Amino acid sequence: MNILAIETSCDETAAAVVRGGLHTLSNIIASQVEYHREYGGVVPEIASRKHLENIVWVVRRALVEAELDWNKIHAVAVTTGPGLLGALLVGVSTAKAIAYARKLPLIACNHLDGHLYALQANGQELPFPSVALLASGGHTNLYHMIGHGEYRLLGQTRDDAVGEAFDKVARMLKLGYPGGPAIDRLAARGNPAAIDFPRTYLEKGSLDFSLSGIKTAVLYYVQQNKINPETDQTVLPDIAAGFQQAVVDVLVDKTLAAARQCGVKHILVTGGVASNSLLRRQMAENCQSAGFTLHIPPPILCTDNAAMIACLGYYLYKQGKLADLTLNAYSR
Ligand code: KG4
Ligand code: ZN
């Protein structure tokens, strides 16, 4: 069964075709980063307009690269939320138009659940039972994954999402947008032990996160040391490395603690921040020494894409969870 999926929840216009929830035939992503860069973040109105300009050719390209024509597509899946409402509406309207015109089943996908299926888009079956860390620009969630569609939320951020913290710190350091990859690159030249930023673990046993403290600590460090990011560039790699190390320590420790609490052997890490090189490395090392099997999709499937949505859509379809043409988008 071939599913065409569409994802437009933020600033990537994406379409993909996946066979049987496991074999990615095409995965097209039109990034809008260059249009948002000068504003230092995603501008919702620009995102909607760019999705409108790009969605038709992105969908066409997904079919061409999959070497399939419309007759070989069996269902259409689309992200309905959470995300930017105007952006989501472009994807949802397109998917509805396709479903109506081609008389295809329509499947509504939650963006966060989609991230959990990124591993499948890489041709690997999701391991159950497992613990999953979903670290993105909008969420920092830990789940106990019991089976398809059966996830229990174990913990989440009480303030900023981890990707949001990376983006805000990058802005303080004038590293531009998107901030996560910029900090990742800069940190590679810094000493992670040079500045000791706080690690917030909250109450004993808690699997929740709090990222606002470390973000403020970086701000105070910059202010108290009168650092001008434009002229004092020698200290920036150490700040980036110290911040990244503190965040990754907490993410790794809590994920492993969750796996111990749930008594599972498999750990899944996904979401945009799962492309962070230190998180990947430290998670791999700690999982290996603690006897857990780690599953992380390649970076291109960790950030927003439609292949993961097609994989989720496949299981929703198999469970008979279909949408109709009254389908709408929701922001949160
Ligand atoms: O999952 P995603 O593409 O979109 C959301 O659903 O939010 O995640 C985007 C987030 C951004 O905050 C971005 O800065 C962060 O992921 N990110 C990274 C890296 N690559 C992307 N954060 C840290 N290190 C990276 N290499
Ligand atoms: Zn996302």
Tab-separated table of C-alpha atoms and ligand atoms in Angstrom:
chain	number	residue	atom	x	y	z
A	1	MET	CA	0.000	0.000	0.000
A	2	ASN	CA	1.448	3.380	-1.066
A	3	ILE	CA	0.616	6.416	1.021
A	4	LEU	CA	1.215	9.974	-0.150
A	5	ALA	CA	1.775	12.246	2.846
A	6	ILE	CA	1.853	16.027	3.177
A	7	GLU	CA	3.456	17.984	6.036
A	8	THR	CA	3.264	21.800	6.298
A	9	SER	CA	3.078	22.424	10.051
A	10	CYS	CA	5.952	24.909	10.234
A	11	ASP	CA	8.526	26.096	7.690
A	12	GLU	CA	9.150	22.989	5.560
A	13	THR	CA	6.841	22.213	2.656
A	14	ALA	CA	7.093	18.424	2.522
A	15	ALA	CA	5.549	15.519	0.616
A	16	ALA	CA	6.554	11.860	0.538
A	17	VAL	CA	5.440	8.470	-0.709
A	18	VAL	CA	5.986	5.464	1.565
A	19	ARG	CA	5.092	1.838	0.801
A	20	GLY	CA	3.732	-0.331	3.591
A	21	GLY	CA	4.686	2.133	6.345
A	22	LEU	CA	8.339	1.146	6.004
A	23	HIS	CA	9.733	1.732	2.515
A	24	THR	CA	10.315	5.381	1.659
A	25	LEU	CA	10.012	5.831	-2.099
A	26	SER	CA	10.399	9.609	-2.044
A	27	ASN	CA	10.852	12.295	0.608
A	28	ILE	CA	10.732	15.873	-0.730
A	29	ILE	CA	11.413	18.804	1.604
A	30	ALA	CA	11.328	22.415	0.404
A	31	SER	CA	12.933	24.447	3.170
A	32	GLN	CA	11.896	28.059	3.693
A	33	VAL	CA	14.836	28.891	5.977
A	34	GLU	CA	16.240	31.591	3.678
A	35	TYR	CA	12.939	33.535	3.737
A	36	HIS	CA	12.700	33.565	7.548
A	37	ARG	CA	16.395	34.090	8.337
A	38	GLU	CA	16.366	37.901	8.201
A	39	TYR	CA	13.562	37.939	10.818
A	40	GLY	CA	15.452	35.611	13.196
A	41	GLY	CA	12.631	33.055	13.329
A	42	VAL	CA	9.632	31.656	11.485
A	43	VAL	CA	7.144	34.327	10.359
A	44	PRO	CA	3.746	32.545	10.185
A	45	GLU	CA	2.378	34.675	7.346
A	46	ILE	CA	5.454	34.088	5.181
A	47	ALA	CA	5.308	30.370	5.981
A	48	SER	CA	1.696	30.095	4.751
A	49	ARG	CA	2.461	31.997	1.536
A	50	LYS	CA	5.558	29.934	0.752
A	51	HIS	CA	3.646	26.678	1.384
A	52	LEU	CA	1.047	27.869	-1.133
A	53	GLU	CA	3.730	28.587	-3.728
A	54	ASN	CA	5.500	25.266	-3.220
A	55	ILE	CA	2.925	22.635	-2.330
A	56	VAL	CA	1.913	21.656	-5.879
A	57	TRP	CA	5.409	21.075	-7.225
A	58	VAL	CA	6.511	19.367	-3.991
A	59	VAL	CA	3.633	16.852	-4.278
A	60	ARG	CA	4.354	16.330	-8.003
A	61	ARG	CA	8.034	15.805	-7.252
A	62	ALA	CA	7.171	13.209	-4.585
A	63	LEU	CA	5.281	11.180	-7.204
A	64	VAL	CA	8.004	11.572	-9.839
A	65	GLU	CA	10.776	10.459	-7.481
A	66	ALA	CA	8.674	7.528	-6.285
A	67	GLU	CA	8.183	6.643	-9.988
A	68	LEU	CA	4.457	6.255	-9.421
A	69	ASP	CA	1.409	7.814	-11.030
A	70	TRP	CA	-1.797	8.692	-9.194
A	71	ASN	CA	-3.337	5.265	-9.841
A	72	LYS	CA	-0.669	3.697	-7.638
A	73	ILE	CA	-1.418	5.912	-4.629
A	74	HIS	CA	-3.829	4.251	-2.197
A	75	ALA	CA	-4.389	6.920	0.478
A	76	VAL	CA	-3.433	10.484	1.441
A	77	ALA	CA	-2.136	11.345	4.909
A	78	VAL	CA	-1.706	14.877	6.195
A	79	THR	CA	-0.508	16.658	9.326
A	80	THR	CA	-3.469	18.449	10.915
A	81	GLY	CA	-1.667	19.821	14.005
A	82	PRO	CA	-0.141	21.010	16.211
A	83	GLY	CA	1.639	23.771	14.304
A	84	LEU	CA	1.040	27.122	12.629
A	85	LEU	CA	-2.616	27.230	11.668
A	86	GLY	CA	-2.222	29.025	8.337
A	87	ALA	CA	0.654	26.751	7.382
A	88	LEU	CA	-1.249	23.582	8.322
A	89	LEU	CA	-4.296	24.706	6.341
A	90	VAL	CA	-2.315	24.674	3.088
A	91	GLY	CA	-1.417	21.010	3.611
A	92	VAL	CA	-4.868	20.013	4.839
A	93	SER	CA	-6.655	21.742	1.934
A	94	THR	CA	-4.293	20.143	-0.578
A	95	ALA	CA	-4.777	16.680	0.922
A	96	LYS	CA	-8.561	17.099	0.931
A	97	ALA	CA	-8.537	18.232	-2.700
A	98	ILE	CA	-6.471	15.186	-3.690
A	99	ALA	CA	-8.655	12.806	-1.674
A	100	TYR	CA	-11.799	14.256	-3.260
A	101	ALA	CA	-10.494	14.341	-6.831
A	102	ARG	CA	-8.846	10.900	-6.760
A	103	LYS	CA	-11.478	9.291	-4.442
A	104	LEU	CA	-8.777	8.295	-1.967
A	105	PRO	CA	-9.033	7.608	1.770
A	106	LEU	CA	-7.873	10.573	3.862
A	107	ILE	CA	-5.837	10.148	7.061
A	108	ALA	CA	-5.339	12.873	9.698
A	109	CYS	CA	-1.962	12.742	11.448
A	110	ASN	CA	-0.746	14.366	14.638
A	111	HIS	CA	2.654	15.971	14.067
A	112	LEU	CA	4.177	14.670	17.323
A	113	ASP	CA	3.042	11.105	16.709
A	114	GLY	CA	4.547	11.530	13.241
A	115	HIS	CA	7.991	12.274	14.703
A	116	LEU	CA	7.807	8.952	16.575
A	117	TYR	CA	7.464	7.178	13.212
A	118	ALA	CA	10.617	8.683	11.670
A	119	LEU	CA	12.449	5.441	12.395
A	120	GLN	CA	10.018	3.520	10.179
A	121	ALA	CA	10.664	5.988	7.365
A	122	ASN	CA	14.251	4.763	7.608
A	123	GLY	CA	13.097	1.172	7.070
A	124	GLN	CA	13.326	0.095	10.725
A	125	GLU	CA	10.306	-1.237	12.626
A	126	LEU	CA	9.499	0.731	15.796
A	127	PRO	CA	10.679	-1.272	18.821
A	128	PHE	CA	8.005	-2.071	21.422
A	129	PRO	CA	8.007	-1.741	24.359
A	130	SER	CA	10.376	1.210	24.425
A	131	VAL	CA	10.937	4.701	25.751
A	132	ALA	CA	10.979	7.584	23.277
A	133	LEU	CA	12.454	11.052	23.670
A	134	LEU	CA	10.826	13.534	21.303
A	135	ALA	CA	12.933	16.695	21.289
A	136	SER	CA	11.825	19.351	18.814
A	137	GLY	CA	11.296	23.081	18.476
A	138	GLY	CA	7.904	22.900	20.167
A	139	HIS	CA	8.084	19.846	22.454
A	140	THR	CA	10.289	17.900	24.822
A	141	ASN	CA	8.359	14.743	25.647
A	142	LEU	CA	9.202	11.335	27.069
A	143	TYR	CA	6.870	8.468	26.152
A	144	HIS	CA	6.457	4.858	27.125
A	145	MET	CA	5.752	3.258	23.749
A	146	ILE	CA	3.662	0.140	24.196
A	147	GLY	CA	2.398	-0.545	20.678
A	148	HIS	CA	1.203	1.280	17.552
A	149	GLY	CA	-1.022	4.121	18.757
A	150	GLU	CA	-0.402	3.230	22.403
A	151	TYR	CA	1.918	5.821	23.943
A	152	ARG	CA	1.915	6.993	27.536
A	153	LEU	CA	3.351	10.463	28.231
A	154	LEU	CA	5.913	10.108	31.055
A	155	GLY	CA	7.227	13.645	31.185
A	156	GLN	CA	7.385	16.918	29.302
A	157	THR	CA	8.889	20.373	29.539
A	158	ARG	CA	7.357	22.748	32.046
A	159	ASP	CA	8.564	25.817	30.137
A	160	ASP	CA	10.680	26.046	26.951
A	161	ALA	CA	11.049	23.159	24.523
A	162	VAL	CA	14.645	22.104	24.043
A	163	GLY	CA	14.797	23.251	20.395
A	164	GLU	CA	13.296	26.561	21.484
A	165	ALA	CA	16.074	26.931	24.103
A	166	PHE	CA	18.717	26.246	21.427
A	167	ASP	CA	17.095	28.847	19.158
A	168	LYS	CA	16.847	31.472	21.931
A	169	VAL	CA	20.432	30.993	23.081
A	170	ALA	CA	21.593	31.186	19.449
A	171	ARG	CA	19.766	34.504	19.164
A	172	MET	CA	21.530	35.807	22.316
A	173	LEU	CA	24.852	34.838	20.770
A	174	LYS	CA	23.817	36.406	17.428
A	175	LEU	CA	24.323	33.108	15.616
A	176	GLY	CA	21.330	33.546	13.322
A	177	TYR	CA	18.442	31.252	12.494
A	178	PRO	CA	17.986	28.300	12.744
A	179	GLY	CA	19.821	28.297	16.041
A	180	GLY	CA	20.148	24.581	16.867
A	181	PRO	CA	22.485	23.649	14.018
A	182	ALA	CA	24.497	26.886	14.548
A	183	ILE	CA	25.129	26.038	18.233
A	184	ASP	CA	25.978	22.448	17.294
A	185	ARG	CA	28.641	23.675	14.816
A	186	LEU	CA	30.074	26.345	17.128
A	187	ALA	CA	30.200	23.994	20.135
A	188	ALA	CA	32.482	21.661	18.190
A	189	ARG	CA	35.246	24.305	18.594
A	190	GLY	CA	34.540	24.988	22.276
A	191	ASN	CA	35.390	23.412	25.632
A	192	PRO	CA	32.199	22.033	27.228
A	193	ALA	CA	33.801	22.166	30.696
A	194	ALA	CA	34.999	25.786	30.487
A	195	ILE	CA	31.719	27.230	31.797
A	196	ASP	CA	29.576	25.255	34.223
A	197	PHE	CA	25.950	25.989	33.335
A	198	PRO	CA	23.220	24.575	35.636
A	199	ARG	CA	21.501	21.254	34.962
A	200	THR	CA	17.841	21.299	36.039
A	201	TYR	CA	16.570	17.888	37.190
A	202	LEU	CA	13.463	19.068	39.143
A	203	GLU	CA	12.085	16.857	41.965
A	204	LYS	CA	13.644	13.469	42.593
A	205	GLY	CA	12.269	10.917	40.141
A	206	SER	CA	10.601	13.545	37.935
A	207	LEU	CA	10.710	12.906	34.203
A	208	ASP	CA	9.684	16.479	33.388
A	209	PHE	CA	12.117	19.009	31.960
A	210	SER	CA	12.788	22.688	32.578
A	211	LEU	CA	14.914	24.603	30.089
A	212	SER	CA	14.266	28.203	31.060
A	213	GLY	CA	16.873	28.203	33.874
A	214	ILE	CA	19.792	27.348	31.634
A	215	LYS	CA	18.639	29.824	29.019
A	216	THR	CA	18.605	32.575	31.685
A	217	ALA	CA	21.995	31.390	32.996
A	218	VAL	CA	23.482	31.918	29.527
A	219	LEU	CA	21.895	35.376	29.357
A	220	TYR	CA	23.363	36.341	32.790
A	221	TYR	CA	26.763	34.975	31.800
A	222	VAL	CA	26.760	37.128	28.659
A	223	GLN	CA	25.573	40.224	30.575
A	224	GLN	CA	27.795	39.843	33.639
A	225	ASN	CA	30.905	39.271	31.569
A	226	LYS	CA	29.906	42.135	29.266
A	227	ILE	CA	30.249	39.882	26.246
A	228	ASN	CA	29.450	41.471	22.912
A	229	PRO	CA	28.776	38.544	20.554
A	230	GLU	CA	29.819	40.651	17.579
A	231	THR	CA	33.277	41.531	18.913
A	232	ASP	CA	34.119	38.914	21.617
A	233	GLN	CA	33.935	35.883	19.383
A	234	THR	CA	36.676	33.863	21.106
A	235	VAL	CA	34.446	33.007	24.089
A	236	LEU	CA	31.371	32.054	22.036
A	237	PRO	CA	32.425	28.443	21.269
A	238	ASP	CA	32.863	27.768	25.017
A	239	ILE	CA	29.426	29.232	25.810
A	240	ALA	CA	27.813	27.150	23.057
A	241	ALA	CA	29.642	23.997	24.166
A	242	GLY	CA	28.813	24.549	27.864
A	243	PHE	CA	25.144	25.185	27.132
A	244	GLN	CA	24.857	22.203	24.799
A	245	GLN	CA	26.611	19.902	27.293
A	246	ALA	CA	24.306	20.913	30.154
A	247	VAL	CA	21.175	20.358	28.045
A	248	VAL	CA	22.363	17.036	26.639
A	249	ASP	CA	23.360	15.725	30.102
A	250	VAL	CA	19.789	16.217	31.345
A	251	LEU	CA	18.155	14.806	28.193
A	252	VAL	CA	20.312	11.672	28.295
A	253	ASP	CA	20.008	11.111	32.063
A	254	LYS	CA	16.213	11.497	32.090
A	255	THR	CA	15.719	9.312	29.027
A	256	LEU	CA	17.742	6.490	30.582
A	257	ALA	CA	15.944	6.981	33.914
A	258	ALA	CA	12.618	6.660	32.063
A	259	ALA	CA	13.770	3.440	30.396
A	260	ARG	CA	14.776	2.015	33.797
A	261	GLN	CA	11.447	3.090	35.341
A	262	CYS	CA	9.496	1.386	32.538
A	263	GLY	CA	11.753	-1.662	32.478
A	264	VAL	CA	12.325	-1.466	28.703
A	265	LYS	CA	15.446	-2.350	26.719
A	266	HIS	CA	14.895	-0.058	23.707
A	267	ILE	CA	15.292	3.711	23.515
A	268	LEU	CA	14.118	5.861	20.605
A	269	VAL	CA	15.259	9.459	20.087
A	270	THR	CA	13.593	11.696	17.504
A	271	GLY	CA	12.540	15.284	16.655
A	272	GLY	CA	14.670	18.100	15.222
A	273	VAL	CA	17.042	18.208	18.202
A	274	ALA	CA	17.816	14.506	17.652
A	275	SER	CA	20.059	15.724	14.815
A	276	ASN	CA	22.340	17.314	17.437
A	277	SER	CA	25.748	15.654	17.196
A	278	LEU	CA	26.509	15.649	20.954
A	279	LEU	CA	23.071	14.258	21.834
A	280	ARG	CA	23.540	11.442	19.298
A	281	ARG	CA	27.053	10.640	20.534
A	282	GLN	CA	26.362	10.812	24.272
A	283	MET	CA	23.056	8.932	23.991
A	284	ALA	CA	24.847	6.171	22.035
A	285	GLU	CA	27.693	5.910	24.578
A	286	ASN	CA	25.440	5.915	27.643
A	287	CYS	CA	22.960	3.457	26.128
A	288	GLN	CA	25.766	1.102	25.270
A	289	SER	CA	27.326	1.156	28.727
A	290	ALA	CA	23.919	0.785	30.425
A	291	GLY	CA	22.806	-2.077	28.136
A	292	PHE	CA	20.036	-0.281	26.209
A	293	THR	CA	19.562	-0.535	22.453
A	294	LEU	CA	19.388	2.928	20.917
A	295	HIS	CA	17.369	3.792	17.803
A	296	ILE	CA	17.885	7.212	16.188
A	297	PRO	CA	16.742	8.008	12.641
A	298	PRO	CA	19.220	9.858	10.387
A	299	PRO	CA	19.121	13.659	10.862
A	300	ILE	CA	17.083	14.304	7.692
A	301	LEU	CA	14.253	12.194	9.152
A	302	CYS	CA	14.566	13.717	12.657
A	303	THR	CA	13.649	17.223	11.450
A	304	ASP	CA	10.240	17.876	9.877
A	305	ASN	CA	9.433	15.669	6.878
A	306	ALA	CA	6.456	13.933	5.310
A	307	ALA	CA	7.857	10.382	5.179
A	308	MET	CA	7.314	10.026	8.932
A	309	ILE	CA	3.718	11.227	8.459
A	310	ALA	CA	3.142	8.577	5.764
A	311	CYS	CA	4.426	5.869	8.141
A	312	LEU	CA	2.121	6.998	10.948
A	313	GLY	CA	-0.712	7.256	8.405
A	314	TYR	CA	-0.215	3.629	7.406
A	315	TYR	CA	-0.900	2.386	10.947
A	316	LEU	CA	-3.864	4.717	11.415
A	317	TYR	CA	-5.273	3.382	8.135
A	318	LYS	CA	-4.775	-0.204	9.280
A	319	GLN	CA	-6.649	0.667	12.489
A	320	GLY	CA	-9.513	2.091	10.402
A	321	LYS	CA	-8.907	5.640	11.633
A	322	LEU	CA	-9.952	7.592	8.541
A	323	ALA	CA	-10.915	11.242	8.191
A	324	ASP	CA	-13.540	12.812	5.952
A	325	LEU	CA	-13.701	16.019	3.946
A	326	THR	CA	-14.804	18.058	6.987
A	327	LEU	CA	-11.212	17.649	8.231
A	328	ASN	CA	-9.698	20.792	9.720
A	329	ALA	CA	-6.340	21.950	11.100
A	330	TYR	CA	-5.654	22.828	14.753
A	331	SER	CA	-2.791	24.852	16.163
A	332	ARG	CA	-2.418	23.158	19.575
B	1	KG4	O1	11.234	18.741	14.687
B	1	KG4	P1	11.595	20.053	14.111
B	1	KG4	O2	12.199	20.080	12.739
B	1	KG4	O3	10.365	21.027	14.086
B	1	KG4	C1	9.437	21.045	15.129
B	1	KG4	O4	8.499	20.211	15.113
B	1	KG4	O5	9.647	21.876	16.044
B	1	KG4	O6	12.590	20.731	15.152
B	1	KG4	C2	13.147	21.998	14.929
B	1	KG4	C3	14.058	22.332	16.094
B	1	KG4	C4	14.584	23.764	16.045
B	1	KG4	O7	14.414	24.345	17.311
B	1	KG4	C5	16.056	23.572	15.699
B	1	KG4	O8	16.886	24.600	16.219
B	1	KG4	C6	16.346	22.241	16.345
B	1	KG4	O9	15.207	21.467	16.090
B	1	KG4	N1	17.532	21.603	15.777
B	1	KG4	C7	18.671	21.363	16.475
B	1	KG4	C8	19.600	20.821	15.554
B	1	KG4	N2	18.978	20.722	14.336
B	1	KG4	C9	17.714	21.202	14.505
B	1	KG4	N3	18.976	21.580	17.762
B	1	KG4	C10	20.210	21.248	18.170
B	1	KG4	N4	21.150	20.741	17.355
B	1	KG4	C11	20.906	20.500	16.055
B	1	KG4	N5	21.841	19.979	15.253
B	2	ZN	ZN	8.442	18.705	14.067
